[in-house]
XYZ file of C-alpha atoms in Angstrom:
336
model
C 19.605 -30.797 -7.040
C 20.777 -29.178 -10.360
C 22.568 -25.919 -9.209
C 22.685 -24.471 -12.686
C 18.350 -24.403 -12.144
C 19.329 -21.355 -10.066
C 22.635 -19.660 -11.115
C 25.722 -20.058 -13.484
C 29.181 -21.056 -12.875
C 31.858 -18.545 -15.101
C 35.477 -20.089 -16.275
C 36.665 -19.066 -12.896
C 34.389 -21.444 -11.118
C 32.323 -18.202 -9.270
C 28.476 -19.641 -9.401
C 26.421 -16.435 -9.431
C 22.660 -16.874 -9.039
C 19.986 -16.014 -11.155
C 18.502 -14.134 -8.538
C 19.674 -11.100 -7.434
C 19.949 -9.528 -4.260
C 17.646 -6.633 -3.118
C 16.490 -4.999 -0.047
C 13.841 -6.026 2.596
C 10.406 -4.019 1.978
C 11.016 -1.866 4.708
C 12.533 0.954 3.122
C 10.364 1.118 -0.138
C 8.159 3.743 -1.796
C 5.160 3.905 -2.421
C 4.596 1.197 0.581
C 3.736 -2.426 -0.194
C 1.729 -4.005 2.298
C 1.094 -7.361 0.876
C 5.106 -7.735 -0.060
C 5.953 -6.607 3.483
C 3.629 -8.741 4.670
C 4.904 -12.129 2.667
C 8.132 -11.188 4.069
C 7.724 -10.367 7.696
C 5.492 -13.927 8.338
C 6.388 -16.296 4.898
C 8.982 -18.691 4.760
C 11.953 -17.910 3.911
C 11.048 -14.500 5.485
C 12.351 -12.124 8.691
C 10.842 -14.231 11.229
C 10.673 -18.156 9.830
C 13.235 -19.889 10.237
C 16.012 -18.843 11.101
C 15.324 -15.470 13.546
C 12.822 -17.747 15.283
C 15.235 -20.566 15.509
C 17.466 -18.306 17.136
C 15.011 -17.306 19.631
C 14.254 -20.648 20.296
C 17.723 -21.614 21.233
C 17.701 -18.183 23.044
C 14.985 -18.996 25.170
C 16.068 -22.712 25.837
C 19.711 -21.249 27.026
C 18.280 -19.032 29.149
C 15.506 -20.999 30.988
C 17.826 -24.498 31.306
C 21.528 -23.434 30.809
C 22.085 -20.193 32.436
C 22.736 -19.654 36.402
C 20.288 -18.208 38.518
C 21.055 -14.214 38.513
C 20.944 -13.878 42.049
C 24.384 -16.147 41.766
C 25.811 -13.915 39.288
C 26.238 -10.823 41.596
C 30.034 -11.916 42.217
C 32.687 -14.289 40.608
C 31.731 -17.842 40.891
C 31.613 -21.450 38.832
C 28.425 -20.281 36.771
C 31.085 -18.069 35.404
C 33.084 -20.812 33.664
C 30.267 -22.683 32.778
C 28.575 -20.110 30.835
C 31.561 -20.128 28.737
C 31.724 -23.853 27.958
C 28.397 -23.436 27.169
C 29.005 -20.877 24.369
C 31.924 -22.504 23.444
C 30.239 -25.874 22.592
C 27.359 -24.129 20.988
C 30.110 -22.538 18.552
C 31.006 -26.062 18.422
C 27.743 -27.540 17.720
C 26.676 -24.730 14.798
C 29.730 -24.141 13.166
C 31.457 -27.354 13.208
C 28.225 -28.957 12.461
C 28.128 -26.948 9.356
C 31.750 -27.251 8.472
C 31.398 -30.354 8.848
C 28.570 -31.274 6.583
C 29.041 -28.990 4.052
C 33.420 -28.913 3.968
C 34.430 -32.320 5.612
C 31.804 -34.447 4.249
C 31.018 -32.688 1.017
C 27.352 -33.783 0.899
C 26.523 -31.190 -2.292
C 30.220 -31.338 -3.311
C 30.160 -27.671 -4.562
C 26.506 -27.668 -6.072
C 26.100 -23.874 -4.898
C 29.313 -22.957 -3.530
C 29.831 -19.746 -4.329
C 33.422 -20.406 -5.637
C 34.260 -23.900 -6.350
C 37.971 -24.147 -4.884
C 37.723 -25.432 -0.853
C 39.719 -23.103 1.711
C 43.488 -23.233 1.697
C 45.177 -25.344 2.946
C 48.953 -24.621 2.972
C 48.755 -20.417 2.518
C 51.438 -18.598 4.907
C 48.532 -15.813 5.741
C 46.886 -17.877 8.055
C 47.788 -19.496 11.525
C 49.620 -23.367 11.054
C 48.932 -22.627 6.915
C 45.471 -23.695 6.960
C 41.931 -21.420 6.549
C 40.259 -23.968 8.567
C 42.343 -24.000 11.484
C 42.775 -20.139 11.743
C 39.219 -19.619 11.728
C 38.364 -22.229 13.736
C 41.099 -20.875 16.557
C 40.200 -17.656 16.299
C 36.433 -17.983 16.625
C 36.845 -20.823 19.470
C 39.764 -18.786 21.598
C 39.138 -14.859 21.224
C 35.626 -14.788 19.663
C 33.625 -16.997 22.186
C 35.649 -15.666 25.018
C 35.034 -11.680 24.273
C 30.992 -12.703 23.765
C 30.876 -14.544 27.139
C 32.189 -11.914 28.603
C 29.825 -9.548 27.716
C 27.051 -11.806 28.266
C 28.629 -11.985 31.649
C 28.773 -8.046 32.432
C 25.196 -7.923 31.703
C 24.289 -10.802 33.935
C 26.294 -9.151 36.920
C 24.907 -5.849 35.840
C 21.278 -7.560 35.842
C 21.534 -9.197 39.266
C 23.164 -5.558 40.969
C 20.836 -3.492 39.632
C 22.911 -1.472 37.639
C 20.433 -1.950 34.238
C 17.109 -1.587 34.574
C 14.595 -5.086 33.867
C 11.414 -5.001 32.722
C 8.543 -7.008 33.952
C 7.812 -9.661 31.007
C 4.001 -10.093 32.386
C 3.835 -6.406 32.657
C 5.275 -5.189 29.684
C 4.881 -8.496 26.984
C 4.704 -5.893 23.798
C 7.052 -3.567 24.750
C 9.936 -6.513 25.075
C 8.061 -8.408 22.153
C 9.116 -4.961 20.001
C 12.525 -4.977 21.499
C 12.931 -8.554 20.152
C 12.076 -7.890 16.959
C 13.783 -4.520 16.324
C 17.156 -6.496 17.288
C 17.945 -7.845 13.769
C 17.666 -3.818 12.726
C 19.663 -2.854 15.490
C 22.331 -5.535 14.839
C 22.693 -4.463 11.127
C 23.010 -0.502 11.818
C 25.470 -1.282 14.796
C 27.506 -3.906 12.075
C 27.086 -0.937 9.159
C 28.467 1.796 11.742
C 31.838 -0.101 13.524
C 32.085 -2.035 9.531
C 32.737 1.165 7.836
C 35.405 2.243 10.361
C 37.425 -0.647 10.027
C 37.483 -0.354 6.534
C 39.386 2.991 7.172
C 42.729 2.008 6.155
C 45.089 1.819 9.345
C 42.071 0.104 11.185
C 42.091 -2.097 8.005
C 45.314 -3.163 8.120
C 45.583 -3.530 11.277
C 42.157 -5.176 12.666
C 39.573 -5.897 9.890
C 42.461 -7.569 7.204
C 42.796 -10.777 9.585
C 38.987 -11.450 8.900
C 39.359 -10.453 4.980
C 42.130 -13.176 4.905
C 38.912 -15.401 4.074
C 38.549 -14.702 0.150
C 36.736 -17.570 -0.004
C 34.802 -18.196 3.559
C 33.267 -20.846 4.939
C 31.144 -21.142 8.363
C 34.369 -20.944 10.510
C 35.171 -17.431 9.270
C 32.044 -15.786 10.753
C 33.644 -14.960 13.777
C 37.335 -15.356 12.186
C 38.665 -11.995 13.866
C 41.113 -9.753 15.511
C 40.411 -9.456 19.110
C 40.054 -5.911 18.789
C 37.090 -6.587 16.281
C 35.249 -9.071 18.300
C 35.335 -6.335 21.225
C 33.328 -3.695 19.228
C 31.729 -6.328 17.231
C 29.564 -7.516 20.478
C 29.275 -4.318 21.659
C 26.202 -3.667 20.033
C 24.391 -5.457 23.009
C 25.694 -2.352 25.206
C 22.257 -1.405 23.805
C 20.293 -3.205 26.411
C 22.628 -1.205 29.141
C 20.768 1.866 28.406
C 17.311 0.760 26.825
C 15.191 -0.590 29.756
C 14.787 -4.297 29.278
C 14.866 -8.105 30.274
C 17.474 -10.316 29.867
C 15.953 -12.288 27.396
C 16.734 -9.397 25.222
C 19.994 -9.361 25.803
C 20.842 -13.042 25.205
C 18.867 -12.887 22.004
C 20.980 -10.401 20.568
C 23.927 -11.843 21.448
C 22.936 -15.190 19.868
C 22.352 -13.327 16.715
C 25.554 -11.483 16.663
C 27.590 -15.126 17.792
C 25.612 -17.797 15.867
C 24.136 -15.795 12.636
C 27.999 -15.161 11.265
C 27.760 -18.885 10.376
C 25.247 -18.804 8.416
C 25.925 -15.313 7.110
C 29.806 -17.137 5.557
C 28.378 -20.328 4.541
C 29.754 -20.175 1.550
C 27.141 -21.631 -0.036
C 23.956 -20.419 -1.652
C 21.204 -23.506 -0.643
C 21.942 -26.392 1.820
C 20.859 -29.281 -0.254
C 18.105 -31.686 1.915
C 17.169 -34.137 -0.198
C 16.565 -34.644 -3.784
C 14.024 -31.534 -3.986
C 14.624 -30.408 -0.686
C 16.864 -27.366 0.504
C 17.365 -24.762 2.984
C 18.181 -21.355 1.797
C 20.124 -18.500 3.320
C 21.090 -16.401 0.582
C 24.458 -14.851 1.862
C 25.588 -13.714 -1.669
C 25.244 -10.553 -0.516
C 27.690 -10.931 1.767
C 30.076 -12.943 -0.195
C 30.350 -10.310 -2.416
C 31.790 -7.943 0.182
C 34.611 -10.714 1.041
C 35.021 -10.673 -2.842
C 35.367 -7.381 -3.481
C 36.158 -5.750 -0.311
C 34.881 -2.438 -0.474
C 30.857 -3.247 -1.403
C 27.858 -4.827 0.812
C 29.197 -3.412 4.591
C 26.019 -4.996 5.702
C 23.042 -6.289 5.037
C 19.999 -5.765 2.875
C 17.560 -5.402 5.929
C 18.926 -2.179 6.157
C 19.485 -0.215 2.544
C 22.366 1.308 3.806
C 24.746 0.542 1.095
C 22.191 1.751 -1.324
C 21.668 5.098 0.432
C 25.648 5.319 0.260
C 26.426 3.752 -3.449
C 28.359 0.973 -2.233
C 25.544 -1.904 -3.224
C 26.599 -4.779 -5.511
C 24.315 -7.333 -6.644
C 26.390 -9.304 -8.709
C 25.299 -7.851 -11.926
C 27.671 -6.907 -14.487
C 26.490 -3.659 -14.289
C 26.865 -3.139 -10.363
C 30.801 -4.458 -11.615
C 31.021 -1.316 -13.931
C 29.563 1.114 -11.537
C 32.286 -0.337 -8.857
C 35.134 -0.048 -10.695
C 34.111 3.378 -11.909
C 33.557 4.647 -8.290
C 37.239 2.926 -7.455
C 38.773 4.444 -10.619
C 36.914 7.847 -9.206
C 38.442 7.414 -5.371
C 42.187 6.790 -7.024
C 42.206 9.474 -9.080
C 40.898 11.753 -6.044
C 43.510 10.707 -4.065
C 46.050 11.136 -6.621
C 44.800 14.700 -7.091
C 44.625 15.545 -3.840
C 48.798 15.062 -3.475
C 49.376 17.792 -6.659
């Protein structure tokens, strides 16, 4: 498949497609039913695939690979295997896309965002290598820190200490839940994402994960401990909000497994000749590109609301620079 159908590749080897980013139909006056409606039940859209997927997998982990709750009131061997669990479904979704897509080079760089392949021998990551970095980082502090809070909930579950709703008794109250946890995931990501952007923070916590100019599925969870701590602790949510524990491991498979997908890297996942599967994470790229621009997503018009959107065009570049030109010289003023 003929990546120049759907973008352009400048002298520096950045593909930029044709198609630019905007926001869901959520936030949009006047209202448009029929749009909102496309993208709430079409495919791509918010539900097919890849939300459903995830609850699929959700649903599957719960009902065959996680212990009985009555055995999680104290410390015992469900404990441990919980987190191999996790850990080899890290394994499983982001090796299996490193692999395909950066080992294997099925599409080569037919919609890689930039055409150069992670570093290899740079002195700002762990042993010299992107790859390895991200790959320990997500694998020893970020599947750790999310078992663990899937662990405080199950213990918190099976002692009472959060209150569970009845699935049969309540089906559209926890159906709602479910599908308002995308929206809560991308305010809670906007919120702690801004205040590590705040420069100690930044320098401290966020820069390991900016380390990944040019990501790839490993860096989705390529983070400071620190970050990964505050990162899942959106699903302190479901502490307070009465719910079921489906709930909770929902979220928490968005917030583990979606950062994959979300860092790709690449634009389409080629299938076939005239096949592909598309998760558009330009968006997102552009924020590891340029740093301060696209703190979340588009679900959510945040970065809109507070002129910090870039969608690639040359004129989003102008009205960046302008606003960065604008922040220096306001902080050079401020100093006379």
């Amino acid at each position: 498949m003929d990546d120049s159908l759907f973008g352009s590749r400048d002298k520096r080897g950045q593909w930029t497609p044709h198609k630019r980013p905007s926001r869901a139909p959520l936030f949009v006056w006047p209202a448009q039913p029929k749009k909102f409606f496309v993208w709430m039940f079409g495919f791509p859209g918010y539900l097919w695939p890849w939300n459903t997927l995830l609850m699929g997998i959700s649903v599957v982990t719960w009902v065959y690979l996680t212990p009985a709750m009555d055995t999680m009131r104290e410390l015992s061997s469900g404990w441990a295997a919980i987190l191999l669990r996790n850990a080899t479904l890290a394994i499983l979704v982001y090796g299996g896309l490193h692999t395909l897509l950066y080992i294997y080079r099925r599409q080569g760089t037919n919609f890689k965002y930039n055409s150069k392949w992670p570093d290899t021998d740079n002195s700002v990551f762990l042993f010299r290598s992107q790859t390895a970095d991200n790959a320990f980082r997500t694998m020893c502090s970020g599947v750790p820190v999310w078992t663990a809070y899937e662990l405080l909930a199950w213990w918190a579950y099976s002692n009472g200490h959060i209150t569970q709703v009845n699935i049969q008794e309540h089906p559209i109250y926890l159906v709602a839940l479910i599908l308002v946890a995308p929206a809560w995931s991308s305010l809670h990501f906007y919120l702690i994402h801004r205040l590590i952007h705040i420069g100690p923070l930044y320098h401290i916590i966020h820069k390991v994960h900016h380390n990944s100019v040019n990501p790839g599925p490993w860096s989705g969870l390529s983070m400071h401990t620190f970050e990964h701590i505050i990162y899942f602790s959106g699903v302190l949510f479901y502490f307070v909000v009465p719910s079921h524990p489906m709930n909770v491991m929902f979220f928490l498979m968005l917030q583990a497994l979606q950062p994959a997908l979300g860092h790709l890297g690449f634009h389409k996942v080629v299938a076939g000749r005239d096949n592909h599967l598309d998760y558009d994470n330009y968006y997102h790229y552009l924020h590891h590109r340029y740093f301060e621009v696209n703190y979340t997503d588009t679900l959510i018009p945040f970065d809109e609301w507070f002129g910090t959107s870039h969608d690639g065009s040359p004129e989003a570049d102008e009205a960046m620079y302008k606003r960065m030109k604008a922040k220096k010289f306001k902080r050079g003023g401020s100093k006379t």
